[in-house]
Amino acid sequence: MEFRTNQHGFSISTIGNERSVREALAKTRSALGDSGISDDLCSTVEIALAEALNNIAEHAYATTTPGPLEIAALLGPDGLEFNLRDRGNALPGLTLPEGKLPERDVPLDDLPEGGFGWFLLRNLAESLTYKRENGENCLTLVFAQK
Amino acid sequence: MDLQTTIHESINVITVNAERIDASVAIQFKDAMRAVTDDGPDHMVLDLGQVAFVDSSGLGAIVAAMKQMGKDRKLDLAALTPDVAKVFRLTRMDTVFDIHENVQQAAPRAAG
């Protein structure tokens, strides 16, 4: 993993697998904390980024050897912006999944064990933008500074 | 995944000795939970006091751990840290479990 700070925030270059995701999240959390971002916003960002990055490791690179994963963080006075790039498979239909909360008022055996990821992302990020360009997935997450 | 079981009268308290239950350990967690819940009392409490973070895979694995105990047995949660509580609250899965402030409250005789 390569971590670099710049005048706007920081960037991380790594590989899109689960181990690197864990490492990238830890680095992001500590970098945000060092920048004086509140604990509440730090946790919101970490929960959302965890889902976005796990999707890359588990789905974008599901059928190929995990490739590059780039995170660019822009820390502004009004908000935080994270640009995630990978070279894995595109999102189906080239659109963001709806992210409905799974039904939980069901018998024990039917309780959901997954399907929370896009719901969390849509719920926690102020905005979410997906683009496929030059063989790359580009997901942008914006969080408002409170 | 390091789980430690303490028996308090008729309740087993399972303590997760890990900082994260995430995608990279979700399957190990579920398997370890199966091993420690297979036998034992009908009422168990999962002590999450050392777990600072769960992602949706970790959340799913905790739900799976409850499901694999069967409908006649009960798995409560205790000592959720702030980020973990946030994930349960946002996904409304806090309504699926009985959640206790701490282990003492979940298993009153645990304090000794």
PDB file of C-alpha atoms in Angstrom:
ATOM      1  CA  MET A   1       0.000   0.000   0.000  1.00  0.00           C
ATOM      2  CA  GLU A   2       1.228   3.473  -0.898  1.00  0.00           C
ATOM      3  CA  PHE A   3      -0.031   6.392   1.131  1.00  0.00           C
ATOM      4  CA  ARG A   4       0.646   9.969   0.081  1.00  0.00           C
ATOM      5  CA  THR A   5      -0.552  13.252   1.468  1.00  0.00           C
ATOM      6  CA  ASN A   6      -1.074  16.244  -0.801  1.00  0.00           C
ATOM      7  CA  GLN A   7      -2.421  19.786  -0.476  1.00  0.00           C
ATOM      8  CA  HIS A   8      -6.038  18.609  -0.832  1.00  0.00           C
ATOM      9  CA  GLY A   9      -5.978  15.496   1.320  1.00  0.00           C
ATOM     10  CA  PHE A  10      -4.371  12.145   0.650  1.00  0.00           C
ATOM     11  CA  SER A  11      -4.257   9.221  -1.724  1.00  0.00           C
ATOM     12  CA  ILE A  12      -3.830   5.489  -1.311  1.00  0.00           C
ATOM     13  CA  SER A  13      -2.711   3.046  -4.009  1.00  0.00           C
ATOM     14  CA  THR A  14      -3.165  -0.604  -3.271  1.00  0.00           C
ATOM     15  CA  ILE A  15      -4.573  -3.892  -4.566  1.00  0.00           C
ATOM     16  CA  GLY A  16      -8.295  -4.680  -4.549  1.00  0.00           C
ATOM     17  CA  ASN A  17      -8.389  -7.598  -2.115  1.00  0.00           C
ATOM     18  CA  GLU A  18      -9.878  -7.968   1.368  1.00  0.00           C
ATOM     19  CA  ARG A  19      -6.594  -7.695   3.206  1.00  0.00           C
ATOM     20  CA  SER A  20      -5.691  -4.430   1.449  1.00  0.00           C
ATOM     21  CA  VAL A  21      -9.178  -3.080   2.073  1.00  0.00           C
ATOM     22  CA  ARG A  22      -8.698  -3.566   5.800  1.00  0.00           C
ATOM     23  CA  GLU A  23      -5.327  -1.817   5.643  1.00  0.00           C
ATOM     24  CA  ALA A  24      -6.665   1.060   3.536  1.00  0.00           C
ATOM     25  CA  LEU A  25      -9.577   1.598   5.933  1.00  0.00           C
ATOM     26  CA  ALA A  26      -7.274   1.730   8.954  1.00  0.00           C
ATOM     27  CA  LYS A  27      -5.000   4.233   7.195  1.00  0.00           C
ATOM     28  CA  THR A  28      -7.969   6.366   6.110  1.00  0.00           C
ATOM     29  CA  ARG A  29      -9.426   6.384   9.600  1.00  0.00           C
ATOM     30  CA  SER A  30      -6.175   7.506  11.180  1.00  0.00           C
ATOM     31  CA  ALA A  31      -5.547  10.143   8.486  1.00  0.00           C
ATOM     32  CA  LEU A  32      -9.053  11.579   8.997  1.00  0.00           C
ATOM     33  CA  GLY A  33      -8.605  11.591  12.763  1.00  0.00           C
ATOM     34  CA  ASP A  34      -5.262  13.407  12.363  1.00  0.00           C
ATOM     35  CA  SER A  35      -7.024  16.027  10.218  1.00  0.00           C
ATOM     36  CA  GLY A  36      -9.359  16.852  13.077  1.00  0.00           C
ATOM     37  CA  ILE A  37     -12.469  15.251  11.550  1.00  0.00           C
ATOM     38  CA  SER A  38     -15.050  14.374  14.236  1.00  0.00           C
ATOM     39  CA  ASP A  39     -15.326  10.785  15.463  1.00  0.00           C
ATOM     40  CA  ASP A  40     -18.890  10.606  14.194  1.00  0.00           C
ATOM     41  CA  LEU A  41     -17.953  11.618  10.653  1.00  0.00           C
ATOM     42  CA  CYS A  42     -14.861   9.368  10.745  1.00  0.00           C
ATOM     43  CA  SER A  43     -17.062   6.396  11.556  1.00  0.00           C
ATOM     44  CA  THR A  44     -19.636   7.327   8.907  1.00  0.00           C
ATOM     45  CA  VAL A  45     -16.863   7.484   6.316  1.00  0.00           C
ATOM     46  CA  GLU A  46     -15.277   4.213   7.456  1.00  0.00           C
ATOM     47  CA  ILE A  47     -18.572   2.292   7.394  1.00  0.00           C
ATOM     48  CA  ALA A  48     -19.422   3.598   3.911  1.00  0.00           C
ATOM     49  CA  LEU A  49     -15.921   3.158   2.492  1.00  0.00           C
ATOM     50  CA  ALA A  50     -15.776  -0.387   3.886  1.00  0.00           C
ATOM     51  CA  GLU A  51     -18.842  -1.279   1.815  1.00  0.00           C
ATOM     52  CA  ALA A  52     -17.583   0.427  -1.335  1.00  0.00           C
ATOM     53  CA  LEU A  53     -14.116  -1.145  -1.072  1.00  0.00           C
ATOM     54  CA  ASN A  54     -15.451  -4.600  -0.196  1.00  0.00           C
ATOM     55  CA  ASN A  55     -17.665  -4.423  -3.282  1.00  0.00           C
ATOM     56  CA  ILE A  56     -14.553  -3.835  -5.362  1.00  0.00           C
ATOM     57  CA  ALA A  57     -12.684  -6.751  -3.764  1.00  0.00           C
ATOM     58  CA  GLU A  58     -15.655  -9.138  -3.821  1.00  0.00           C
ATOM     59  CA  HIS A  59     -17.468  -8.176  -7.030  1.00  0.00           C
ATOM     60  CA  ALA A  60     -15.383  -6.015  -9.374  1.00  0.00           C
ATOM     61  CA  TYR A  61     -12.422  -8.388  -8.973  1.00  0.00           C
ATOM     62  CA  ALA A  62     -14.539 -11.493  -8.378  1.00  0.00           C
ATOM     63  CA  THR A  63     -13.588 -13.199 -11.639  1.00  0.00           C
ATOM     64  CA  THR A  64     -10.084 -11.828 -12.124  1.00  0.00           C
ATOM     65  CA  THR A  65      -6.871 -11.516 -10.150  1.00  0.00           C
ATOM     66  CA  PRO A  66      -7.312  -8.474  -7.896  1.00  0.00           C
ATOM     67  CA  GLY A  67      -5.928  -5.429  -9.678  1.00  0.00           C
ATOM     68  CA  PRO A  68      -5.247  -1.850  -8.671  1.00  0.00           C
ATOM     69  CA  LEU A  69      -7.379   0.083  -6.227  1.00  0.00           C
ATOM     70  CA  GLU A  70      -6.883   3.830  -5.972  1.00  0.00           C
ATOM     71  CA  ILE A  71      -8.398   6.053  -3.315  1.00  0.00           C
ATOM     72  CA  ALA A  72      -8.158   9.834  -3.563  1.00  0.00           C
ATOM     73  CA  ALA A  73      -9.462  11.824  -0.609  1.00  0.00           C
ATOM     74  CA  LEU A  74     -10.221  15.534  -0.854  1.00  0.00           C
ATOM     75  CA  LEU A  75     -10.737  17.095   2.547  1.00  0.00           C
ATOM     76  CA  GLY A  76     -12.530  20.418   2.239  1.00  0.00           C
ATOM     77  CA  PRO A  77     -14.073  22.727   4.819  1.00  0.00           C
ATOM     78  CA  ASP A  78     -17.606  21.832   3.703  1.00  0.00           C
ATOM     79  CA  GLY A  79     -17.190  18.192   2.936  1.00  0.00           C
ATOM     80  CA  LEU A  80     -15.072  15.176   2.244  1.00  0.00           C
ATOM     81  CA  GLU A  81     -14.872  13.612  -1.182  1.00  0.00           C
ATOM     82  CA  PHE A  82     -13.511  10.149  -1.925  1.00  0.00           C
ATOM     83  CA  ASN A  83     -12.793   8.980  -5.460  1.00  0.00           C
ATOM     84  CA  LEU A  84     -12.367   5.223  -5.776  1.00  0.00           C
ATOM     85  CA  ARG A  85     -10.987   3.649  -8.928  1.00  0.00           C
ATOM     86  CA  ASP A  86     -10.526   0.019  -9.907  1.00  0.00           C
ATOM     87  CA  ARG A  87     -10.005  -1.904 -13.141  1.00  0.00           C
ATOM     88  CA  GLY A  88     -12.406  -4.753 -12.364  1.00  0.00           C
ATOM     89  CA  ASN A  89     -15.787  -5.727 -13.783  1.00  0.00           C
ATOM     90  CA  ALA A  90     -18.314  -2.933 -14.267  1.00  0.00           C
ATOM     91  CA  LEU A  91     -21.401  -2.637 -12.089  1.00  0.00           C
ATOM     92  CA  PRO A  92     -24.249  -4.596 -13.696  1.00  0.00           C
ATOM     93  CA  GLY A  93     -26.217  -2.320 -16.020  1.00  0.00           C
ATOM     94  CA  LEU A  94     -23.597   0.375 -15.363  1.00  0.00           C
ATOM     95  CA  THR A  95     -25.795   1.767 -12.615  1.00  0.00           C
ATOM     96  CA  LEU A  96     -25.713   1.947  -8.850  1.00  0.00           C
ATOM     97  CA  PRO A  97     -27.881  -0.737  -7.217  1.00  0.00           C
ATOM     98  CA  GLU A  98     -31.062   0.487  -5.583  1.00  0.00           C
ATOM     99  CA  GLY A  99     -29.897  -0.490  -2.099  1.00  0.00           C
ATOM    100  CA  LYS A 100     -33.197  -1.332  -0.466  1.00  0.00           C
ATOM    101  CA  LEU A 101     -33.007  -2.464   3.131  1.00  0.00           C
ATOM    102  CA  PRO A 102     -33.614  -6.237   3.282  1.00  0.00           C
ATOM    103  CA  GLU A 103     -36.870  -7.363   4.891  1.00  0.00           C
ATOM    104  CA  ARG A 104     -36.335  -8.189   8.570  1.00  0.00           C
ATOM    105  CA  ASP A 105     -39.898  -8.876   9.744  1.00  0.00           C
ATOM    106  CA  VAL A 106     -39.588 -12.501   8.624  1.00  0.00           C
ATOM    107  CA  PRO A 107     -39.130 -15.955  10.209  1.00  0.00           C
ATOM    108  CA  LEU A 108     -35.705 -16.587  11.751  1.00  0.00           C
ATOM    109  CA  ASP A 109     -34.495 -18.726   8.851  1.00  0.00           C
ATOM    110  CA  ASP A 110     -35.219 -15.946   6.364  1.00  0.00           C
ATOM    111  CA  LEU A 111     -33.411 -13.146   8.186  1.00  0.00           C
ATOM    112  CA  PRO A 112     -30.995 -11.351   5.864  1.00  0.00           C
ATOM    113  CA  GLU A 113     -27.290 -12.195   6.103  1.00  0.00           C
ATOM    114  CA  GLY A 114     -26.316  -9.701   3.431  1.00  0.00           C
ATOM    115  CA  GLY A 115     -27.626  -7.087   1.072  1.00  0.00           C
ATOM    116  CA  PHE A 116     -26.944  -4.213   3.480  1.00  0.00           C
ATOM    117  CA  GLY A 117     -23.973  -2.773   1.601  1.00  0.00           C
ATOM    118  CA  TRP A 118     -25.616  -0.449  -0.931  1.00  0.00           C
ATOM    119  CA  PHE A 119     -28.244   0.568   1.594  1.00  0.00           C
ATOM    120  CA  LEU A 120     -25.496   1.695   3.980  1.00  0.00           C
ATOM    121  CA  LEU A 121     -23.646   3.488   1.198  1.00  0.00           C
ATOM    122  CA  ARG A 122     -26.719   5.352   0.002  1.00  0.00           C
ATOM    123  CA  ASN A 123     -27.729   6.152   3.552  1.00  0.00           C
ATOM    124  CA  LEU A 124     -24.365   7.422   4.780  1.00  0.00           C
ATOM    125  CA  ALA A 125     -22.992   9.296   1.782  1.00  0.00           C
ATOM    126  CA  GLU A 126     -24.432  12.679   0.908  1.00  0.00           C
ATOM    127  CA  SER A 127     -23.975  11.786  -2.733  1.00  0.00           C
ATOM    128  CA  LEU A 128     -22.794   8.787  -4.671  1.00  0.00           C
ATOM    129  CA  THR A 129     -21.720   8.885  -8.335  1.00  0.00           C
ATOM    130  CA  TYR A 130     -20.656   6.008 -10.557  1.00  0.00           C
ATOM    131  CA  LYS A 131     -18.922   6.218 -13.908  1.00  0.00           C
ATOM    132  CA  ARG A 132     -17.291   3.641 -16.106  1.00  0.00           C
ATOM    133  CA  GLU A 133     -14.502   5.195 -18.153  1.00  0.00           C
ATOM    134  CA  ASN A 134     -11.430   3.811 -19.937  1.00  0.00           C
ATOM    135  CA  GLY A 135     -12.021   0.372 -18.481  1.00  0.00           C
ATOM    136  CA  GLU A 136     -12.177   1.738 -14.940  1.00  0.00           C
ATOM    137  CA  ASN A 137     -14.911   1.922 -12.339  1.00  0.00           C
ATOM    138  CA  CYS A 138     -15.001   5.360 -10.722  1.00  0.00           C
ATOM    139  CA  LEU A 139     -17.122   5.752  -7.634  1.00  0.00           C
ATOM    140  CA  THR A 140     -17.305   9.108  -5.892  1.00  0.00           C
ATOM    141  CA  LEU A 141     -18.620   9.445  -2.355  1.00  0.00           C
ATOM    142  CA  VAL A 142     -19.272  12.826  -0.788  1.00  0.00           C
ATOM    143  CA  PHE A 143     -19.863  13.438   2.922  1.00  0.00           C
ATOM    144  CA  ALA A 144     -20.962  16.761   4.372  1.00  0.00           C
ATOM    145  CA  GLN A 145     -18.949  18.250   7.240  1.00  0.00           C
ATOM    146  CA  LYS A 146     -21.263  19.035  10.091  1.00  0.00           C
TER     147      LYS A 146
ATOM    148  CA  MET B   1     -11.172 -15.877  15.097  1.00  0.00           C
ATOM    149  CA  ASP B   2     -10.618 -15.980  18.846  1.00  0.00           C
ATOM    150  CA  LEU B   3     -13.806 -16.497  20.838  1.00  0.00           C
ATOM    151  CA  GLN B   4     -13.819 -17.065  24.580  1.00  0.00           C
ATOM    152  CA  THR B   5     -16.765 -18.653  26.338  1.00  0.00           C
ATOM    153  CA  THR B   6     -17.546 -17.997  29.993  1.00  0.00           C
ATOM    154  CA  ILE B   7     -20.367 -19.860  31.679  1.00  0.00           C
ATOM    155  CA  HIS B   8     -22.536 -17.869  34.079  1.00  0.00           C
ATOM    156  CA  GLU B   9     -25.202 -20.070  35.658  1.00  0.00           C
ATOM    157  CA  SER B  10     -27.510 -20.856  32.752  1.00  0.00           C
ATOM    158  CA  ILE B  11     -26.040 -18.341  30.313  1.00  0.00           C
ATOM    159  CA  ASN B  12     -22.928 -18.649  28.159  1.00  0.00           C
ATOM    160  CA  VAL B  13     -21.149 -15.379  27.448  1.00  0.00           C
ATOM    161  CA  ILE B  14     -19.110 -15.521  24.242  1.00  0.00           C
ATOM    162  CA  THR B  15     -16.466 -12.806  24.092  1.00  0.00           C
ATOM    163  CA  VAL B  16     -15.049 -11.864  20.704  1.00  0.00           C
ATOM    164  CA  ASN B  17     -11.331 -11.221  21.156  1.00  0.00           C
ATOM    165  CA  ALA B  18     -10.923  -9.245  17.940  1.00  0.00           C
ATOM    166  CA  GLU B  19     -11.092  -5.596  16.919  1.00  0.00           C
ATOM    167  CA  ARG B  20     -13.016  -6.170  13.720  1.00  0.00           C
ATOM    168  CA  ILE B  21     -15.580  -8.546  12.287  1.00  0.00           C
ATOM    169  CA  ASP B  22     -15.297  -7.715   8.605  1.00  0.00           C
ATOM    170  CA  ALA B  23     -15.385  -9.328   5.165  1.00  0.00           C
ATOM    171  CA  SER B  24     -11.943 -10.870   5.616  1.00  0.00           C
ATOM    172  CA  VAL B  25     -12.956 -12.826   8.750  1.00  0.00           C
ATOM    173  CA  ALA B  26     -16.747 -13.178   8.425  1.00  0.00           C
ATOM    174  CA  ILE B  27     -16.624 -16.853   7.443  1.00  0.00           C
ATOM    175  CA  GLN B  28     -14.132 -17.737  10.198  1.00  0.00           C
ATOM    176  CA  PHE B  29     -16.330 -15.913  12.705  1.00  0.00           C
ATOM    177  CA  LYS B  30     -19.436 -17.808  11.607  1.00  0.00           C
ATOM    178  CA  ASP B  31     -17.605 -21.160  11.799  1.00  0.00           C
ATOM    179  CA  ALA B  32     -16.112 -20.353  15.202  1.00  0.00           C
ATOM    180  CA  MET B  33     -19.563 -19.341  16.450  1.00  0.00           C
ATOM    181  CA  ARG B  34     -20.991 -22.634  15.231  1.00  0.00           C
ATOM    182  CA  ALA B  35     -18.335 -24.508  17.203  1.00  0.00           C
ATOM    183  CA  VAL B  36     -19.015 -22.639  20.468  1.00  0.00           C
ATOM    184  CA  THR B  37     -22.812 -22.554  20.192  1.00  0.00           C
ATOM    185  CA  ASP B  38     -23.349 -26.122  18.981  1.00  0.00           C
ATOM    186  CA  ASP B  39     -23.591 -27.382  22.556  1.00  0.00           C
ATOM    187  CA  GLY B  40     -24.514 -25.526  25.671  1.00  0.00           C
ATOM    188  CA  PRO B  41     -27.419 -23.608  27.114  1.00  0.00           C
ATOM    189  CA  ASP B  42     -30.304 -22.209  25.125  1.00  0.00           C
ATOM    190  CA  HIS B  43     -29.420 -18.649  26.079  1.00  0.00           C
ATOM    191  CA  MET B  44     -26.135 -17.127  24.983  1.00  0.00           C
ATOM    192  CA  VAL B  45     -24.777 -13.609  24.964  1.00  0.00           C
ATOM    193  CA  LEU B  46     -22.287 -12.330  22.415  1.00  0.00           C
ATOM    194  CA  ASP B  47     -19.966  -9.825  24.100  1.00  0.00           C
ATOM    195  CA  LEU B  48     -18.834  -7.351  21.423  1.00  0.00           C
ATOM    196  CA  GLY B  49     -17.030  -5.013  23.827  1.00  0.00           C
ATOM    197  CA  GLN B  50     -13.662  -5.408  22.093  1.00  0.00           C
ATOM    198  CA  VAL B  51     -15.053  -5.114  18.574  1.00  0.00           C
ATOM    199  CA  ALA B  52     -14.578  -1.569  17.285  1.00  0.00           C
ATOM    200  CA  PHE B  53     -15.926  -2.170  13.790  1.00  0.00           C
ATOM    201  CA  VAL B  54     -18.221  -4.432  11.815  1.00  0.00           C
ATOM    202  CA  ASP B  55     -19.024  -4.116   8.125  1.00  0.00           C
ATOM    203  CA  SER B  56     -22.088  -5.577   6.414  1.00  0.00           C
ATOM    204  CA  SER B  57     -20.355  -8.962   6.044  1.00  0.00           C
ATOM    205  CA  GLY B  58     -19.646  -9.012   9.774  1.00  0.00           C
ATOM    206  CA  LEU B  59     -23.218  -8.004  10.507  1.00  0.00           C
ATOM    207  CA  GLY B  60     -24.434 -10.809   8.238  1.00  0.00           C
ATOM    208  CA  ALA B  61     -22.179 -13.278  10.052  1.00  0.00           C
ATOM    209  CA  ILE B  62     -23.629 -12.265  13.444  1.00  0.00           C
ATOM    210  CA  VAL B  63     -27.141 -12.781  12.053  1.00  0.00           C
ATOM    211  CA  ALA B  64     -26.033 -16.139  10.638  1.00  0.00           C
ATOM    212  CA  ALA B  65     -24.668 -17.125  14.063  1.00  0.00           C
ATOM    213  CA  MET B  66     -28.076 -16.475  15.598  1.00  0.00           C
ATOM    214  CA  LYS B  67     -29.863 -18.376  12.824  1.00  0.00           C
ATOM    215  CA  GLN B  68     -27.651 -21.423  13.130  1.00  0.00           C
ATOM    216  CA  MET B  69     -28.595 -21.721  16.837  1.00  0.00           C
ATOM    217  CA  GLY B  70     -32.171 -22.478  15.789  1.00  0.00           C
ATOM    218  CA  LYS B  71     -35.469 -20.940  16.786  1.00  0.00           C
ATOM    219  CA  ASP B  72     -35.680 -22.472  20.263  1.00  0.00           C
ATOM    220  CA  ARG B  73     -32.458 -20.855  21.421  1.00  0.00           C
ATOM    221  CA  LYS B  74     -31.527 -17.230  21.926  1.00  0.00           C
ATOM    222  CA  LEU B  75     -28.488 -15.111  21.137  1.00  0.00           C
ATOM    223  CA  ASP B  76     -28.340 -11.663  22.742  1.00  0.00           C
ATOM    224  CA  LEU B  77     -25.729  -8.994  22.094  1.00  0.00           C
ATOM    225  CA  ALA B  78     -23.887  -6.953  24.699  1.00  0.00           C
ATOM    226  CA  ALA B  79     -21.455  -4.037  24.961  1.00  0.00           C
ATOM    227  CA  LEU B  80     -21.740  -2.616  21.441  1.00  0.00           C
ATOM    228  CA  THR B  81     -19.094   0.038  20.740  1.00  0.00           C
ATOM    229  CA  PRO B  82     -20.284   3.238  18.982  1.00  0.00           C
ATOM    230  CA  ASP B  83     -19.458   2.293  15.383  1.00  0.00           C
ATOM    231  CA  VAL B  84     -20.905  -1.202  15.781  1.00  0.00           C
ATOM    232  CA  ALA B  85     -24.085   0.217  17.318  1.00  0.00           C
ATOM    233  CA  LYS B  86     -24.348   2.602  14.366  1.00  0.00           C
ATOM    234  CA  VAL B  87     -24.293  -0.246  11.826  1.00  0.00           C
ATOM    235  CA  PHE B  88     -26.979  -2.168  13.750  1.00  0.00           C
ATOM    236  CA  ARG B  89     -29.101   0.982  14.075  1.00  0.00           C
ATOM    237  CA  LEU B  90     -28.826   2.053  10.424  1.00  0.00           C
ATOM    238  CA  THR B  91     -29.723  -1.395   9.104  1.00  0.00           C
ATOM    239  CA  ARG B  92     -32.481  -1.722  11.755  1.00  0.00           C
ATOM    240  CA  MET B  93     -30.958  -5.028  12.791  1.00  0.00           C
ATOM    241  CA  ASP B  94     -30.984  -3.660  16.343  1.00  0.00           C
ATOM    242  CA  THR B  95     -34.656  -4.683  16.346  1.00  0.00           C
ATOM    243  CA  VAL B  96     -33.814  -8.315  15.638  1.00  0.00           C
ATOM    244  CA  PHE B  97     -31.622  -8.846  18.724  1.00  0.00           C
ATOM    245  CA  ASP B  98     -31.950  -8.094  22.408  1.00  0.00           C
ATOM    246  CA  ILE B  99     -29.060  -5.723  22.975  1.00  0.00           C
ATOM    247  CA  HIS B 100     -27.639  -5.118  26.451  1.00  0.00           C
ATOM    248  CA  GLU B 101     -25.539  -2.180  27.586  1.00  0.00           C
ATOM    249  CA  ASN B 102     -22.912  -4.494  29.045  1.00  0.00           C
ATOM    250  CA  VAL B 103     -22.283  -8.120  29.942  1.00  0.00           C
ATOM    251  CA  GLN B 104     -23.342  -7.630  33.585  1.00  0.00           C
ATOM    252  CA  GLN B 105     -26.751  -6.483  32.429  1.00  0.00           C
ATOM    253  CA  ALA B 106     -27.078  -9.383  30.007  1.00  0.00           C
ATOM    254  CA  ALA B 107     -26.008 -11.991  32.549  1.00  0.00           C
ATOM    255  CA  PRO B 108     -26.663 -10.423  35.970  1.00  0.00           C
ATOM    256  CA  ARG B 109     -24.707 -13.049  37.861  1.00  0.00           C
ATOM    257  CA  ALA B 110     -21.665 -12.538  35.653  1.00  0.00           C
ATOM    258  CA  ALA B 111     -20.348  -9.738  37.859  1.00  0.00           C
ATOM    259  CA  GLY B 112     -19.785 -12.325  40.618  1.00  0.00           C
TER     260      GLY B 112
END
